[in-house]
């Protein structure tokens, strides 16, 4: 429903019968993922945005994922693996009996940023490449 907050935003352009990978994510990486999917013509990839983490909207998330019975589920984030939403989601999804998912992210790190825009761009490129490999 438009105008009303949705904790899970499904992919309205993906054909569930063709989807073999669902990229779950949150925030601005959505626009990078969408641009990458469009440039590669990767119609087998669905983009599902999680807009609320707590309380985790497990029912809405489960209902959206069930639209893609032949897909693997991947959490994609721009943050290092040990930061951002992934550590929380990994634990929370087990407790909510959500389907198993793996993560694609920057490598685990002691700091949230590389300190180098060149390295940061290279790491984002790697995240995008791995999301559509």
Coordinates of C-alpha atoms in Angstrom, one line a residue:
X1 CA 0.0 0.0 0.0
X2 CA 1.5 3.3 -1.0
X3 CA 2.1 6.0 1.6
X4 CA 2.1 3.4 4.4
X5 CA 5.4 2.2 6.0
X6 CA 6.3 -1.3 4.7
X7 CA 9.0 -3.2 6.8
X8 CA 9.8 -5.4 3.8
X9 CA 9.9 -4.0 0.2
X10 CA 9.5 -6.8 -2.3
X11 CA 10.8 -6.8 -5.9
X12 CA 7.9 -5.8 -8.2
X13 CA 9.9 -6.3 -11.4
X14 CA 11.3 -9.8 -10.8
X15 CA 9.5 -12.9 -12.1
X16 CA 9.5 -15.4 -9.2
X17 CA 9.7 -18.4 -11.6
X18 CA 13.0 -17.1 -13.0
X19 CA 14.6 -16.0 -9.8
X20 CA 17.5 -18.1 -8.5
X21 CA 19.0 -15.6 -6.1
X22 CA 17.4 -13.1 -3.7
X23 CA 19.6 -10.3 -2.5
X24 CA 18.3 -9.0 0.8
X25 CA 19.7 -5.7 1.8
X26 CA 18.9 -2.3 3.4
X27 CA 19.8 1.3 2.7
X28 CA 21.6 3.0 -0.2
X29 CA 23.3 -0.2 -1.5
X30 CA 19.9 -0.9 -3.0
X31 CA 20.6 1.6 -5.8
X32 CA 24.1 0.1 -6.5
X33 CA 22.5 -3.4 -6.7
X34 CA 19.7 -2.2 -8.9
X35 CA 22.1 -0.4 -11.3
X36 CA 24.3 -3.5 -11.4
X37 CA 21.3 -5.8 -12.1
X38 CA 20.0 -3.5 -14.8
X39 CA 23.5 -3.3 -16.5
X40 CA 24.0 -7.0 -16.4
X41 CA 20.4 -7.9 -17.4
X42 CA 20.4 -10.2 -14.4
X43 CA 16.7 -11.1 -14.4
X44 CA 17.3 -14.2 -12.2
X45 CA 18.1 -11.9 -9.2
X46 CA 15.4 -10.4 -7.0
X47 CA 16.1 -7.4 -4.8
X48 CA 14.3 -7.4 -1.4
X49 CA 14.8 -4.5 0.9
X50 CA 14.5 -4.9 4.7
X51 CA 13.4 -1.5 6.1
X52 CA 13.0 -2.5 9.7
X53 CA 15.3 -4.6 11.8
X54 CA 13.7 -4.5 15.2
X55 CA 11.4 -6.1 15.9
X56 CA 12.3 -8.2 12.9
X57 CA 9.3 -8.5 10.6
X58 CA 9.8 -12.2 10.3
X59 CA 6.3 -13.0 8.9
X60 CA 6.5 -10.4 6.2
X61 CA 10.0 -11.4 5.3
X62 CA 9.1 -15.1 5.2
X63 CA 6.1 -14.4 3.0
X64 CA 8.3 -12.4 0.6
X65 CA 11.0 -15.1 0.4
X66 CA 8.4 -17.8 -0.2
X67 CA 7.6 -16.2 -3.5
X68 CA 11.0 -17.5 -4.7
X69 CA 11.1 -21.2 -3.9
X70 CA 14.0 -21.9 -6.3
X71 CA 16.3 -19.2 -5.0
X72 CA 19.3 -18.9 -2.6
X73 CA 19.0 -16.1 -0.1
X74 CA 21.9 -13.7 0.4
X75 CA 22.2 -10.8 2.7
X76 CA 24.3 -8.0 1.0
X77 CA 25.7 -5.1 2.9
X78 CA 28.3 -2.4 2.3
X79 CA 29.7 -2.6 5.8
X80 CA 32.3 -5.2 7.0
X81 CA 30.9 -8.6 7.8
X82 CA 31.4 -8.2 11.5
X83 CA 29.5 -4.8 11.5
X84 CA 26.3 -3.4 10.1
X85 CA 23.1 -5.5 10.2
X86 CA 24.5 -9.0 9.4
X87 CA 25.6 -10.0 13.0
X88 CA 22.2 -9.1 14.3
X89 CA 20.3 -10.8 11.4
X90 CA 22.4 -13.9 11.5
X91 CA 21.3 -14.5 15.1
X92 CA 17.8 -13.2 14.7
X93 CA 17.0 -15.2 11.6
X94 CA 17.9 -18.4 13.3
X95 CA 15.6 -17.6 16.2
X96 CA 12.7 -16.7 13.8
X97 CA 13.3 -19.9 11.8
X98 CA 13.8 -17.9 8.6
X99 CA 15.4 -19.7 5.6
X100 CA 19.2 -20.0 5.7
X101 CA 21.1 -17.1 4.1
X102 CA 24.7 -16.3 3.5
X103 CA 26.4 -12.9 3.5
X104 CA 28.2 -10.9 0.9
X105 CA 30.0 -7.9 2.5
X106 CA 33.3 -6.2 2.9
X107 CA 35.8 -8.3 4.8
X108 CA 35.6 -8.2 8.6
X109 CA 37.4 -5.2 10.0
X110 CA 38.3 -3.4 13.2
X111 CA 37.1 -0.1 11.7
X112 CA 34.0 0.7 9.7
X113 CA 35.8 2.5 6.9
X114 CA 38.9 1.8 4.9
X115 CA 40.2 5.4 5.1
X116 CA 40.9 5.2 1.4
X117 CA 38.2 6.1 -1.2
X118 CA 40.1 4.0 -3.8
X119 CA 40.1 0.9 -1.6
X120 CA 36.5 1.6 -0.5
X121 CA 35.4 1.7 -4.2
X122 CA 37.4 -1.5 -4.9
X123 CA 35.7 -3.3 -2.0
X124 CA 32.2 -2.1 -3.1
X125 CA 33.0 -3.4 -6.6
X126 CA 33.9 -6.8 -5.1
X127 CA 30.6 -6.9 -3.2
X128 CA 28.7 -6.1 -6.3
X129 CA 30.6 -8.6 -8.4
X130 CA 30.0 -11.4 -5.8
X131 CA 26.3 -10.5 -5.6
X132 CA 25.9 -11.3 -9.3
X133 CA 28.5 -14.0 -9.9

